[in-house]
C-alpha cells in the first residue's frame, strides 16, 4: 500500500488476557496494512477500529526516523492520530503507536506499544 499523499493504518487493539503479542501477552494488536511503503511525502493516519477494546486510546506516536516524521497530532478522543512523513530519503522507519487502556487497573495508566512497518522509498 502506498501513502500518496495521505494514507491510513487501521489499528485494532484488544485485551485478550493471554496469548496476545504485547504486554506479556495480555493484549493483541494488528495493523492493516501491515507494511506501508511510501513514495511521496504525506500524512500517515492511524485509526483505531471499532473492534478495539472499549477503553483503548492512542496516547502518542514516536519514531526513530531521523527527521523523516513530524510531530504527531492525536485527536482529542484518542481514536486517531496523524503524523507527516517527508519521505526525503530511503529508510525503514521504526514507529511506535503508544496506546493506553482506560479499562485497566484503576488509578494506573497502562501503556501498550504497537509497531507498524513504514518504509520510505522516494520516487
Short mmCIF file of C-alpha atoms in Angstrom, two decimals:
data_model
loop_
_atom_site.label_atom_id
_atom_site.label_comp_id
_atom_site.label_asym_id
_atom_site.label_seq_id
_atom_site.Cartn_x
_atom_site.Cartn_y
_atom_site.Cartn_z
CA UNK A 1 0.00 0.00 0.00
CA UNK A 2 1.31 3.48 -0.83
CA UNK A 3 0.96 6.77 1.06
CA UNK A 4 0.06 9.19 -1.72
CA UNK A 5 -0.44 11.84 -0.33
CA UNK A 6 -2.45 10.59 2.67
CA UNK A 7 -2.77 7.02 3.85
CA UNK A 8 -4.28 5.18 6.78
CA UNK A 9 -3.31 2.36 9.09
CA UNK A 10 -6.30 0.73 10.75
CA UNK A 11 -5.24 -0.42 14.22
CA UNK A 12 -7.11 -2.96 16.32
CA UNK A 13 -6.02 -3.41 19.95
CA UNK A 14 -7.83 -5.91 22.16
CA UNK A 15 -7.42 -7.08 25.72
CA UNK A 16 -7.13 -10.88 25.50
CA UNK A 17 -5.73 -11.77 28.93
CA UNK A 18 -3.20 -14.20 27.47
CA UNK A 19 -1.89 -15.25 24.07
CA UNK A 20 -1.52 -11.69 22.76
CA UNK A 21 1.51 -10.14 21.08
CA UNK A 22 2.29 -7.35 23.60
CA UNK A 23 2.34 -6.56 27.34
CA UNK A 24 3.21 -10.10 28.46
CA UNK A 25 0.55 -11.48 26.14
CA UNK A 26 -2.33 -9.54 27.70
CA UNK A 27 -3.08 -7.50 24.57
CA UNK A 28 -3.26 -8.32 20.88
CA UNK A 29 -2.76 -5.68 18.19
CA UNK A 30 -2.95 -5.77 14.42
CA UNK A 31 -2.34 -3.15 11.75
CA UNK A 32 -3.95 -3.16 8.35
CA UNK A 33 -1.99 -2.86 6.15
CA UNK A 34 0.92 -4.48 8.00
CA UNK A 35 3.50 -2.66 5.85
CA UNK A 36 3.21 0.85 4.45
CA UNK A 37 5.59 1.52 1.54
CA UNK A 38 5.69 5.28 0.97
CA UNK A 39 6.92 7.02 -2.18
CA UNK A 40 5.68 10.58 -1.70
CA UNK A 41 5.52 12.93 1.26
CA UNK A 42 2.19 13.00 3.05
CA UNK A 43 0.25 12.30 6.20
CA UNK A 44 0.03 8.86 7.70
CA UNK A 45 -3.17 8.40 9.67
CA UNK A 46 -3.64 5.81 12.38
CA UNK A 47 -7.26 4.98 13.23
CA UNK A 48 -8.47 2.65 15.98
CA UNK A 49 -11.06 0.23 14.64
CA UNK A 50 -14.42 -0.35 16.35
CA UNK A 51 -13.19 -3.89 17.20
CA UNK A 52 -10.68 -2.37 19.66
CA UNK A 53 -11.37 -2.85 23.38
CA UNK A 54 -13.63 -0.07 24.66
CA UNK A 55 -11.08 1.86 26.78
CA UNK A 56 -8.20 1.81 24.26
CA UNK A 57 -6.98 5.28 23.20
CA UNK A 58 -3.95 6.47 21.22
CA UNK A 59 -1.57 8.27 23.58
CA UNK A 60 1.19 9.24 21.12
CA UNK A 61 3.20 8.16 18.08
CA UNK A 62 7.01 8.08 18.24
CA UNK A 63 9.63 7.17 15.67
CA UNK A 64 13.35 6.92 15.01
CA UNK A 65 13.03 8.38 11.51
CA UNK A 66 15.90 10.85 11.85
CA UNK A 67 13.73 13.81 10.89
CA UNK A 68 11.57 12.00 8.33
CA UNK A 69 8.47 12.12 10.55
CA UNK A 70 6.80 15.20 12.03
CA UNK A 71 5.23 15.57 15.45
CA UNK A 72 2.06 13.53 15.87
CA UNK A 73 -1.37 15.06 16.20
CA UNK A 74 -3.65 12.89 18.33
CA UNK A 75 -7.41 13.52 18.13
CA UNK A 76 -8.99 14.73 21.39
CA UNK A 77 -10.94 11.46 21.72
CA UNK A 78 -7.74 9.41 21.23
CA UNK A 79 -9.32 7.35 18.45
CA UNK A 80 -6.96 8.57 15.71
CA UNK A 81 -3.58 10.21 15.12
CA UNK A 82 -1.81 11.81 12.16
CA UNK A 83 1.91 12.13 11.51
CA UNK A 84 3.60 13.72 8.47
CA UNK A 85 6.25 11.65 6.65
CA UNK A 86 8.57 13.77 4.48
CA UNK A 87 9.95 10.77 2.51
CA UNK A 88 13.17 12.60 1.66
CA UNK A 89 15.40 9.50 1.66
CA UNK A 90 15.08 5.70 1.61
CA UNK A 91 14.58 4.46 5.17
CA UNK A 92 12.98 1.79 7.29
CA UNK A 93 11.31 3.85 9.99
CA UNK A 94 10.60 2.26 13.33
CA UNK A 95 7.30 3.66 14.51
CA UNK A 96 5.61 3.01 17.85
CA UNK A 97 1.96 3.81 18.34
CA UNK A 98 1.57 4.02 22.12
CA UNK A 99 -1.97 3.35 23.30
CA UNK A 100 -3.50 3.33 26.78
CA UNK A 101 -6.24 1.16 28.23
CA UNK A 102 -8.63 3.21 30.35
CA UNK A 103 -10.36 -0.01 31.43
CA UNK A 104 -7.21 -1.42 33.07
CA UNK A 105 -6.32 -1.23 36.77
CA UNK A 106 -7.99 1.74 38.49
CA UNK A 107 -5.56 4.61 39.08
CA UNK A 108 -2.89 3.01 36.88
CA UNK A 109 -2.26 4.07 33.30
CA UNK A 110 -1.35 1.07 31.13
CA UNK A 111 0.84 1.80 28.09
CA UNK A 112 0.79 -0.64 25.19
CA UNK A 113 3.30 -0.32 22.32
CA UNK A 114 2.17 -1.25 18.80
CA UNK A 115 4.60 -1.06 15.87
CA UNK A 116 3.63 -0.84 12.21
CA UNK A 117 6.24 -1.12 9.48
CA UNK A 118 6.89 2.07 7.50
CA UNK A 119 9.38 2.01 4.61
CA UNK A 120 10.29 5.17 2.71
CA UNK A 121 11.29 4.70 -0.94
CA UNK A 122 11.20 8.17 -2.54
CA UNK A 123 10.35 8.46 -6.23
#
